[in-house]
Amino acid sequence: MNPSLSAVAYLVAAVCFILALRGLSHPETSRRGNLLGMAGMAVAILVTLLQPGMRGFHWIILAVAIGGGIGTYIARQIAMTALPQLVAAFHSLVGMAAVFVAAAALYSPESFGIGTRGHIHAQSLVEMSLGLAIGAITFSGSVIAFAKLQGIMSGAPISFPRQHLLNAVLGGLLLLLVILFVATGNPLWFWLIALLSFALGFLLIIPIGGADMPVVISMLNSYSGWAAAGIGFTIGNLLLIVTGALVGSSGAILSYIMCKGMNRSIINVLLGGFGTDAAAAGSGPALPADRTVRSGSPEDAAYIMQNASKVIVVPGYGMAVAQAQHALREMADTLKKEGVQVSYAIHPVAGRMPGHMNVLLAEANVPYDEVFELEDINNEFATADVAYVIGANDVTNPAAKTDPTSPIYGMPILDVDKAKTVIFVKRGMASGYAGVENELFFRPNTMMVFGDAKKVTESLVKAMAH
């Protein structure tokens, strides 16, 4: 392909990616954003295949067919509740791809125009080592995130004495290895960088608690982007640089926004051990002596809600597990027919990844103008007759405000306790993903409705019809 035409095509693809990010910023335009992203990637792949000197088309087509087939199968089979671990798995693949491309550039530099074997340009060695290190960290870190989200390993923080000191020492050693590799180009230093980076990715993620996984997923997304950008510099692909920078910067910005929404420091995320300091502080003040739990049936909840004038629904991971979003939409429609004002309150880290609840509600065709973020609706709970909490535990726990030793202390929560009545739908009294007991269960204005979120909501709708 003509270089000028190739540059224009890459520019078109880059614009598509930028517009895709813009579209994904709002539910109403997210579908268009996805389509633009897909179009941009199609252009990018086609133009890359048409580059001068491109060989081995049969292998490329075979790889695309295998990968595309696996991806299509997974996409059709995956449950909405498993999206967070799917995203983590995808991030790991991006990280490993960066490692493989760096290795290919090391052993076949002539193919990338960065020198000859044993005499690679120093600038390319710097770019290669950075892409390798970030890619390896992304891979192993994403594997641990996947294991925590999938339940293969405990979601609780895993820590040991002098953990941060060890990470700092390994970080310094990694920097030294990068300097040695750039100075000598010796493959030994290359593979030591890879092994040390794999270990660092593992050590950075294991101390992070399950409740903080949404931020981790976002941060790993950022890492994968920077890894791609680094490799883009190595192989001289402008579009890979632009795309990687877009993913890296947008992931970092989202992580910062989420950390701010949780009253956390992004530095803790970057260094590991996020969310563990408070957990080690102590057991916290004793809960009130009156541990009475008031429970009711779906029929009781239906009666209370039908006699309300304002209901705020708070969805959480329990709704996702039970796939209760469609029943929830039916309940809301029934209430609105009876003149009840219904809205939805979304916490920034509800579920297991950014936007998890928004995706589920959109799947059930919940009107976008009824869905509000925490900062836009928190003041409304004081005027609500009912807060219907369906599987949202940690993000409604008053301990975030009352217990300085709690792992979630300082995290902004949805103020559901200010509603006249809180109807809490939950399978049992177990603590949330953060491992903290929710004192809201014992508040006098809370009524627990035990059971599967979908079945409870469906029973509630039936009770309303009678």
Short mmCIF file of C-alpha atoms in Angstrom, two decimals:
data_model
loop_
_atom_site.label_atom_id
_atom_site.label_comp_id
_atom_site.label_asym_id
_atom_site.label_seq_id
_atom_site.Cartn_x
_atom_site.Cartn_y
_atom_site.Cartn_z
CA MET A 1 0.00 0.00 0.00
CA ASN A 2 1.17 3.53 -0.76
CA PRO A 3 2.70 5.08 2.43
CA SER A 4 0.57 8.23 2.13
CA LEU A 5 -2.62 6.21 1.72
CA SER A 6 -1.58 4.00 4.62
CA ALA A 7 -1.06 7.05 6.85
CA VAL A 8 -4.49 8.42 5.95
CA ALA A 9 -6.13 5.06 6.66
CA TYR A 10 -4.38 4.85 10.04
CA LEU A 11 -5.58 8.37 10.80
CA VAL A 12 -9.16 7.33 10.00
CA ALA A 13 -8.82 4.32 12.32
CA ALA A 14 -7.41 6.52 15.10
CA VAL A 15 -10.32 8.95 14.74
CA CYS A 16 -12.73 6.00 14.96
CA PHE A 17 -11.08 4.91 18.22
CA ILE A 18 -11.32 8.40 19.69
CA LEU A 19 -14.99 8.67 18.71
CA ALA A 20 -15.55 5.19 20.15
CA LEU A 21 -14.27 6.33 23.54
CA ARG A 22 -16.47 9.38 23.27
CA GLY A 23 -19.49 7.20 22.51
CA LEU A 24 -18.79 4.86 25.41
CA SER A 25 -18.99 7.77 27.85
CA HIS A 26 -22.81 7.62 27.86
CA PRO A 27 -25.26 4.68 27.73
CA GLU A 28 -27.31 6.24 24.92
CA THR A 29 -24.30 6.40 22.60
CA SER A 30 -22.41 3.31 23.80
CA ARG A 31 -23.69 1.05 21.01
CA ARG A 32 -22.52 3.54 18.39
CA GLY A 33 -19.20 3.81 20.21
CA ASN A 34 -18.72 0.04 20.02
CA LEU A 35 -19.52 0.00 16.31
CA LEU A 36 -17.03 2.80 15.64
CA GLY A 37 -14.35 0.95 17.60
CA MET A 38 -15.00 -2.21 15.58
CA ALA A 39 -14.86 -0.26 12.32
CA GLY A 40 -11.59 1.39 13.32
CA MET A 41 -10.03 -1.96 14.22
CA ALA A 42 -11.17 -3.49 10.91
CA VAL A 43 -9.49 -0.64 9.01
CA ALA A 44 -6.34 -0.98 11.12
CA ILE A 45 -6.03 -4.73 10.49
CA LEU A 46 -6.68 -4.41 6.76
CA VAL A 47 -4.13 -1.63 6.31
CA THR A 48 -1.52 -3.53 8.34
CA LEU A 49 -1.99 -6.64 6.19
CA LEU A 50 -1.46 -4.54 3.06
CA GLN A 51 1.86 -3.11 4.26
CA PRO A 52 4.89 -3.77 1.96
CA GLY A 53 6.84 -6.87 2.94
CA MET A 54 3.95 -8.52 4.74
CA ARG A 55 4.30 -12.31 4.39
CA GLY A 56 2.73 -15.49 5.75
CA PHE A 57 -0.85 -14.57 4.97
CA HIS A 58 -2.01 -18.16 5.36
CA TRP A 59 -0.70 -18.25 8.93
CA ILE A 60 -2.27 -14.88 9.70
CA ILE A 61 -5.64 -15.96 8.31
CA LEU A 62 -5.45 -19.22 10.28
CA ALA A 63 -4.63 -17.35 13.50
CA VAL A 64 -7.45 -14.86 12.94
CA ALA A 65 -9.90 -17.69 12.25
CA ILE A 66 -8.88 -19.58 15.40
CA GLY A 67 -8.86 -16.51 17.61
CA GLY A 68 -12.07 -15.14 16.11
CA GLY A 69 -13.81 -18.49 16.55
CA ILE A 70 -12.77 -18.77 20.20
CA GLY A 71 -13.77 -15.17 20.85
CA THR A 72 -17.16 -15.63 19.21
CA TYR A 73 -17.87 -18.77 21.22
CA ILE A 74 -16.90 -17.12 24.51
CA ALA A 75 -18.93 -13.98 23.73
CA ARG A 76 -22.04 -16.06 23.05
CA GLN A 77 -21.61 -18.24 26.14
CA ILE A 78 -20.48 -15.73 28.73
CA ALA A 79 -22.94 -14.69 31.41
CA MET A 80 -23.32 -11.00 32.26
CA THR A 81 -22.13 -11.77 35.80
CA ALA A 82 -18.83 -13.09 34.41
CA LEU A 83 -17.97 -9.98 32.41
CA PRO A 84 -15.43 -8.66 34.98
CA GLN A 85 -13.33 -11.82 34.92
CA LEU A 86 -13.68 -11.95 31.12
CA VAL A 87 -12.26 -8.43 30.91
CA ALA A 88 -9.40 -9.44 33.23
CA ALA A 89 -8.67 -12.46 31.01
CA PHE A 90 -8.62 -10.25 27.91
CA HIS A 91 -6.17 -7.88 29.59
CA SER A 92 -3.86 -10.81 30.32
CA LEU A 93 -3.87 -11.72 26.62
CA VAL A 94 -2.92 -8.15 25.64
CA GLY A 95 -0.06 -8.26 28.12
CA MET A 96 1.24 -11.59 26.83
CA ALA A 97 0.94 -10.36 23.23
CA ALA A 98 3.25 -7.47 24.15
CA VAL A 99 5.75 -9.97 25.58
CA PHE A 100 5.64 -12.08 22.41
CA VAL A 101 6.08 -9.09 20.10
CA ALA A 102 9.03 -7.86 22.16
CA ALA A 103 10.62 -11.32 21.91
CA ALA A 104 10.03 -11.38 18.15
CA ALA A 105 11.67 -7.96 17.82
CA LEU A 106 14.65 -9.15 19.88
CA TYR A 107 15.33 -12.25 17.77
CA SER A 108 14.33 -10.82 14.38
CA PRO A 109 15.13 -7.08 14.49
CA GLU A 110 15.65 -6.92 10.73
CA SER A 111 11.95 -7.60 10.19
CA PHE A 112 11.10 -4.48 12.19
CA GLY A 113 13.85 -2.23 10.85
CA ILE A 114 15.44 -1.68 14.27
CA GLY A 115 18.91 -3.03 13.51
CA THR A 116 20.44 -6.47 13.31
CA ARG A 117 20.58 -9.29 15.80
CA GLY A 118 23.06 -8.33 18.49
CA HIS A 119 23.16 -4.73 17.24
CA ILE A 120 19.67 -3.36 17.91
CA HIS A 121 19.30 0.41 18.19
CA ALA A 122 19.53 1.62 21.79
CA GLN A 123 16.26 3.56 21.49
CA SER A 124 14.49 0.39 20.34
CA LEU A 125 15.95 -1.55 23.28
CA VAL A 126 14.49 1.02 25.68
CA GLU A 127 11.07 0.80 24.04
CA MET A 128 11.26 -2.99 23.88
CA SER A 129 12.15 -3.37 27.56
CA LEU A 130 9.37 -1.04 28.67
CA GLY A 131 6.78 -2.85 26.56
CA LEU A 132 8.06 -6.19 27.84
CA ALA A 133 7.99 -5.18 31.51
CA ILE A 134 4.54 -3.58 31.42
CA GLY A 135 3.15 -6.44 29.33
CA ALA A 136 4.46 -9.11 31.72
CA ILE A 137 3.13 -7.23 34.76
CA THR A 138 -0.24 -6.87 33.03
CA PHE A 139 -0.36 -10.58 32.22
CA SER A 140 0.35 -11.99 35.67
CA GLY A 141 -1.62 -9.25 37.44
CA SER A 142 -4.64 -9.91 35.23
CA VAL A 143 -4.41 -13.66 35.85
CA ILE A 144 -4.57 -13.04 39.62
CA ALA A 145 -7.48 -10.61 39.15
CA PHE A 146 -9.29 -13.26 37.09
CA ALA A 147 -8.66 -15.91 39.76
CA LYS A 148 -10.01 -13.64 42.52
CA LEU A 149 -13.11 -12.67 40.55
CA GLN A 150 -13.78 -16.25 39.43
CA GLY A 151 -13.45 -17.53 42.99
CA ILE A 152 -10.48 -19.75 42.14
CA MET A 153 -8.55 -17.96 44.88
CA SER A 154 -9.74 -15.96 47.85
CA GLY A 155 -10.89 -12.41 47.21
CA ALA A 156 -9.43 -11.35 50.55
CA PRO A 157 -6.13 -9.38 50.59
CA ILE A 158 -3.06 -11.63 50.82
CA SER A 159 -0.24 -9.88 52.61
CA PHE A 160 2.97 -10.71 54.43
CA PRO A 161 5.59 -8.76 56.44
CA ARG A 162 7.72 -6.25 54.51
CA GLN A 163 5.64 -6.77 51.39
CA HIS A 164 6.03 -3.18 50.19
CA LEU A 165 9.77 -3.31 50.86
CA LEU A 166 10.05 -6.43 48.70
CA ASN A 167 8.09 -4.76 45.91
CA ALA A 168 10.35 -1.71 46.10
CA VAL A 169 13.50 -3.86 45.96
CA LEU A 170 12.16 -5.82 42.98
CA GLY A 171 11.21 -2.55 41.27
CA GLY A 172 14.76 -1.27 41.72
CA LEU A 173 16.17 -4.55 40.43
CA LEU A 174 13.87 -4.35 37.41
CA LEU A 175 15.18 -0.88 36.60
CA LEU A 176 18.76 -2.17 36.87
CA LEU A 177 17.99 -5.05 34.49
CA VAL A 178 16.48 -2.63 31.98
CA ILE A 179 19.68 -0.53 32.09
CA LEU A 180 21.84 -3.64 31.58
CA PHE A 181 19.67 -4.81 28.68
CA VAL A 182 19.80 -1.41 26.95
CA ALA A 183 23.58 -1.26 27.45
CA THR A 184 24.33 -4.76 26.16
CA GLY A 185 21.31 -6.09 24.24
CA ASN A 186 21.99 -9.46 25.88
CA PRO A 187 18.94 -11.79 25.67
CA LEU A 188 19.73 -13.00 29.21
CA TRP A 189 18.73 -9.61 30.64
CA PHE A 190 15.63 -9.60 28.43
CA TRP A 191 14.31 -12.85 29.91
CA LEU A 192 15.26 -11.84 33.45
CA ILE A 193 13.21 -8.66 32.93
CA ALA A 194 10.29 -10.84 31.80
CA LEU A 195 10.53 -13.21 34.80
CA LEU A 196 10.88 -10.39 37.32
CA SER A 197 7.96 -8.51 35.77
CA PHE A 198 5.75 -11.62 35.92
CA ALA A 199 6.61 -11.89 39.62
CA LEU A 200 5.91 -8.19 40.22
CA GLY A 201 2.49 -8.43 38.58
CA PHE A 202 1.65 -11.30 40.90
CA LEU A 203 2.91 -9.50 44.01
CA LEU A 204 1.17 -6.22 43.15
CA ILE A 205 -2.30 -7.75 42.83
CA ILE A 206 -2.46 -10.42 45.56
CA PRO A 207 -2.67 -7.85 48.41
CA ILE A 208 -5.66 -6.12 46.81
CA GLY A 209 -9.02 -7.01 48.33
CA GLY A 210 -11.94 -8.18 46.27
CA ALA A 211 -14.00 -5.07 47.05
CA ASP A 212 -11.39 -2.98 45.24
CA MET A 213 -11.34 -5.16 42.11
CA PRO A 214 -13.23 -2.62 39.93
CA VAL A 215 -10.31 -0.21 40.30
CA VAL A 216 -7.82 -3.02 39.65
CA ILE A 217 -9.60 -4.00 36.42
CA SER A 218 -9.50 -0.38 35.28
CA MET A 219 -5.82 -0.03 36.19
CA LEU A 220 -4.85 -3.26 34.41
CA ASN A 221 -6.70 -1.91 31.37
CA SER A 222 -4.43 1.10 31.53
CA TYR A 223 -1.33 -1.10 31.86
CA SER A 224 -2.33 -3.09 28.77
CA GLY A 225 -2.62 0.14 26.80
CA TRP A 226 0.83 1.38 27.80
CA ALA A 227 2.29 -2.04 26.98
CA ALA A 228 0.79 -1.82 23.49
CA ALA A 229 2.10 1.73 23.06
CA GLY A 230 5.61 0.66 24.05
CA ILE A 231 5.60 -2.16 21.53
CA GLY A 232 4.18 0.26 18.95
CA PHE A 233 7.32 2.37 19.29
CA THR A 234 9.49 -0.75 18.96
CA ILE A 235 7.95 -1.92 15.70
CA GLY A 236 7.33 1.59 14.39
CA ASN A 237 3.56 1.29 14.11
CA LEU A 238 1.98 4.71 14.58
CA LEU A 239 -1.57 3.40 15.05
CA LEU A 240 -0.50 0.96 17.77
CA ILE A 241 1.14 3.87 19.59
CA VAL A 242 -2.01 6.00 19.33
CA THR A 243 -4.34 3.17 20.28
CA GLY A 244 -2.17 2.12 23.22
CA ALA A 245 -1.93 5.69 24.47
CA LEU A 246 -5.72 6.08 24.22
CA VAL A 247 -6.35 2.89 26.20
CA GLY A 248 -3.61 3.67 28.70
CA SER A 249 -4.66 7.25 29.40
CA SER A 250 -8.40 6.53 29.48
CA GLY A 251 -7.85 3.60 31.86
CA ALA A 252 -5.68 5.74 34.13
CA ILE A 253 -8.26 8.55 34.15
CA LEU A 254 -11.07 6.12 34.95
CA SER A 255 -9.00 4.60 37.76
CA TYR A 256 -8.38 8.05 39.20
CA ILE A 257 -12.09 8.91 39.03
CA MET A 258 -13.01 5.65 40.75
CA CYS A 259 -10.38 6.11 43.45
CA LYS A 260 -11.68 9.60 44.08
CA GLY A 261 -15.21 8.21 44.31
CA MET A 262 -14.01 5.67 46.89
CA ASN A 263 -11.88 8.18 48.81
CA ARG A 264 -8.77 6.14 48.03
CA SER A 265 -5.30 7.06 46.79
CA ILE A 266 -4.35 6.02 43.27
CA ILE A 267 -0.75 5.73 44.47
CA ASN A 268 -1.83 2.74 46.56
CA VAL A 269 -3.20 1.11 43.44
CA LEU A 270 0.00 1.67 41.50
CA LEU A 271 2.18 0.33 44.31
CA GLY A 272 -0.11 -2.52 45.39
CA GLY A 273 -1.64 -3.18 48.77
CA PHE A 274 -4.66 -1.10 47.90
CA GLY A 275 -7.35 -1.14 50.55
CA THR A 276 -5.39 -3.15 53.12
CA ASP A 277 -4.09 -0.54 55.54
CA ALA A 278 -7.42 0.11 57.18
CA ALA A 279 -8.15 -3.60 57.38
CA ALA A 280 -5.18 -4.11 59.62
CA ALA A 281 -6.14 -1.35 62.00
CA GLY A 282 -8.38 -3.40 64.24
CA SER A 283 -11.79 -4.86 64.69
CA GLY A 284 -13.55 -1.54 65.08
CA PRO A 285 -16.11 -0.41 67.62
CA ALA A 286 -18.67 -2.87 68.87
CA LEU A 287 -21.99 -2.91 67.05
CA PRO A 288 -25.10 -2.01 69.06
CA ALA A 289 -26.22 -4.58 71.61
CA ASP A 290 -29.64 -4.78 69.93
CA ARG A 291 -28.93 -7.16 67.07
CA THR A 292 -32.55 -7.66 66.07
CA VAL A 293 -33.16 -8.25 62.40
CA ARG A 294 -36.60 -7.40 61.06
CA SER A 295 -37.53 -9.62 58.14
CA GLY A 296 -40.56 -9.76 55.92
CA SER A 297 -42.03 -11.47 52.90
CA PRO A 298 -42.26 -10.25 49.30
CA GLU A 299 -45.94 -9.56 49.98
CA ASP A 300 -44.98 -7.27 52.89
CA ALA A 301 -42.52 -5.45 50.66
CA ALA A 302 -45.13 -5.10 47.91
CA TYR A 303 -47.61 -3.51 50.32
CA ILE A 304 -45.02 -0.99 51.56
CA MET A 305 -43.90 -0.05 48.06
CA GLN A 306 -47.42 0.29 46.66
CA ASN A 307 -48.19 2.80 49.40
CA ALA A 308 -45.05 4.81 48.72
CA SER A 309 -44.79 7.90 46.58
CA LYS A 310 -41.05 7.71 45.90
CA VAL A 311 -38.91 4.57 45.54
CA ILE A 312 -35.18 4.46 44.84
CA VAL A 313 -33.79 1.16 43.59
CA VAL A 314 -30.18 0.31 44.46
CA PRO A 315 -28.85 -2.61 42.35
CA GLY A 316 -25.72 -4.54 43.23
CA TYR A 317 -23.86 -7.73 42.44
CA GLY A 318 -26.68 -9.83 43.93
CA MET A 319 -28.94 -8.58 41.15
CA ALA A 320 -26.32 -9.55 38.58
CA VAL A 321 -25.87 -13.05 39.99
CA ALA A 322 -29.63 -13.69 40.01
CA GLN A 323 -30.13 -12.02 36.60
CA ALA A 324 -32.94 -10.04 38.20
CA GLN A 325 -32.73 -6.91 36.04
CA HIS A 326 -35.74 -7.82 33.88
CA ALA A 327 -37.90 -8.59 36.92
CA LEU A 328 -36.72 -5.31 38.44
CA ARG A 329 -37.79 -3.41 35.33
CA GLU A 330 -41.22 -5.09 35.51
CA MET A 331 -41.53 -4.11 39.17
CA ALA A 332 -40.65 -0.50 38.39
CA ASP A 333 -43.16 -0.37 35.53
CA THR A 334 -45.88 -1.71 37.84
CA LEU A 335 -45.10 0.90 40.47
CA LYS A 336 -45.06 3.73 37.92
CA LYS A 337 -48.51 2.71 36.70
CA GLU A 338 -49.73 3.29 40.25
CA GLY A 339 -48.21 6.76 40.36
CA VAL A 340 -45.02 5.90 42.28
CA GLN A 341 -41.86 7.79 41.30
CA VAL A 342 -39.07 5.28 40.62
CA SER A 343 -35.38 5.94 40.05
CA TYR A 344 -32.16 3.93 40.22
CA ALA A 345 -29.04 4.77 42.22
CA ILE A 346 -25.69 3.45 40.93
CA HIS A 347 -22.52 3.40 43.02
CA PRO A 348 -19.25 3.85 41.05
CA VAL A 349 -17.98 0.42 42.16
CA ALA A 350 -21.25 -1.53 42.33
CA GLY A 351 -20.68 -4.97 40.85
CA ARG A 352 -17.23 -6.15 39.84
CA MET A 353 -16.22 -3.68 37.14
CA PRO A 354 -16.90 -0.07 36.11
CA GLY A 355 -20.39 0.30 34.62
CA HIS A 356 -21.45 -3.25 35.51
CA MET A 357 -24.87 -2.20 36.82
CA ASN A 358 -25.45 0.25 33.97
CA VAL A 359 -24.91 -2.53 31.43
CA LEU A 360 -27.38 -4.83 33.17
CA LEU A 361 -30.06 -2.16 33.47
CA ALA A 362 -29.57 -1.18 29.83
CA GLU A 363 -30.03 -4.85 28.90
CA ALA A 364 -33.44 -4.72 30.61
CA ASN A 365 -34.29 -1.48 28.73
CA VAL A 366 -34.45 0.64 31.85
CA PRO A 367 -34.80 4.28 30.69
CA TYR A 368 -31.47 6.09 30.91
CA ASP A 369 -33.06 9.17 32.47
CA GLU A 370 -34.11 7.10 35.50
CA VAL A 371 -30.55 5.96 36.29
CA PHE A 372 -28.42 8.27 38.46
CA GLU A 373 -24.87 8.16 39.76
CA LEU A 374 -24.11 8.47 43.49
CA GLU A 375 -23.36 12.19 43.53
CA ASP A 376 -26.55 12.99 41.62
CA ILE A 377 -29.00 11.05 43.78
CA ASN A 378 -27.55 10.70 47.27
CA ASN A 379 -29.45 13.70 48.59
CA GLU A 380 -32.72 12.16 47.36
CA PHE A 381 -32.72 9.26 49.84
CA ALA A 382 -33.82 11.55 52.67
CA THR A 383 -37.04 12.27 50.77
CA ALA A 384 -37.62 8.67 49.61
CA ASP A 385 -40.29 6.49 51.17
CA VAL A 386 -38.50 3.28 50.18
CA ALA A 387 -34.96 2.33 49.22
CA TYR A 388 -35.13 -1.06 47.50
CA VAL A 389 -31.63 -2.54 47.83
CA ILE A 390 -31.22 -5.60 45.64
CA GLY A 391 -27.91 -7.27 46.37
CA ALA A 392 -25.82 -4.14 47.01
CA ASN A 393 -23.94 -4.71 50.25
CA ASP A 394 -20.64 -2.87 50.74
CA VAL A 395 -21.74 0.24 48.83
CA THR A 396 -24.62 0.78 51.30
CA ASN A 397 -22.77 -0.10 54.52
CA PRO A 398 -22.82 2.76 57.07
CA ALA A 399 -19.56 1.38 58.51
CA ALA A 400 -17.84 3.37 55.77
CA LYS A 401 -18.80 6.45 57.78
CA THR A 402 -18.90 5.17 61.36
CA ASP A 403 -16.01 2.70 61.73
CA PRO A 404 -12.50 4.19 61.24
CA THR A 405 -10.94 0.71 61.37
CA SER A 406 -13.16 -0.76 58.65
CA PRO A 407 -11.55 -1.72 55.30
CA ILE A 408 -14.19 0.40 53.57
CA TYR A 409 -13.92 3.43 55.88
CA GLY A 410 -13.93 6.69 53.94
CA MET A 411 -15.57 5.19 50.87
CA PRO A 412 -18.58 7.27 49.83
CA ILE A 413 -21.70 5.14 50.10
CA LEU A 414 -25.28 5.42 48.94
CA ASP A 415 -27.18 6.90 51.89
CA VAL A 416 -30.01 4.37 51.77
CA ASP A 417 -30.28 4.43 55.58
CA LYS A 418 -31.84 7.91 55.30
CA ALA A 419 -34.88 6.56 53.48
CA LYS A 420 -38.06 6.08 55.51
CA THR A 421 -37.92 2.32 54.87
CA VAL A 422 -35.07 0.19 53.53
CA ILE A 423 -36.09 -3.08 51.90
CA PHE A 424 -32.96 -5.20 51.62
CA VAL A 425 -33.16 -8.23 49.30
CA LYS A 426 -30.42 -10.74 50.10
CA ARG A 427 -29.93 -14.50 50.27
CA GLY A 428 -28.71 -14.40 53.88
CA MET A 429 -26.84 -12.40 56.49
CA ALA A 430 -23.39 -12.99 55.03
CA SER A 431 -21.02 -10.06 54.72
CA GLY A 432 -20.28 -8.43 51.37
CA TYR A 433 -17.27 -8.90 49.10
CA ALA A 434 -15.15 -6.74 51.39
CA GLY A 435 -15.80 -9.15 54.26
CA VAL A 436 -17.46 -6.47 56.42
CA GLU A 437 -20.75 -7.03 58.22
CA ASN A 438 -23.36 -4.49 57.17
CA GLU A 439 -24.78 -2.71 60.21
CA LEU A 440 -27.66 -1.52 58.04
CA PHE A 441 -29.22 -4.99 58.49
CA PHE A 442 -29.90 -4.17 62.15
CA ARG A 443 -31.31 -0.67 61.70
CA PRO A 444 -34.96 -0.26 62.85
CA ASN A 445 -36.03 1.12 59.46
CA THR A 446 -34.63 -1.90 57.56
CA MET A 447 -36.69 -4.90 56.51
CA MET A 448 -34.75 -7.89 55.19
CA VAL A 449 -36.38 -10.01 52.50
CA PHE A 450 -34.36 -13.20 52.23
CA GLY A 451 -34.12 -15.16 48.99
CA ASP A 452 -32.91 -15.14 45.41
CA ALA A 453 -33.13 -11.58 44.06
CA LYS A 454 -34.98 -12.58 40.92
CA LYS A 455 -37.50 -14.84 42.65
CA VAL A 456 -38.16 -12.27 45.39
CA THR A 457 -38.72 -9.48 42.86
CA GLU A 458 -40.99 -11.68 40.73
CA SER A 459 -43.02 -12.61 43.83
CA LEU A 460 -43.23 -8.94 44.71
CA VAL A 461 -44.62 -8.11 41.26
CA LYS A 462 -47.22 -10.88 41.55
CA ALA A 463 -48.28 -9.55 44.95
CA MET A 464 -48.74 -6.09 43.47
CA ALA A 465 -51.07 -7.50 40.83
CA HIS A 466 -53.52 -8.84 43.45
#
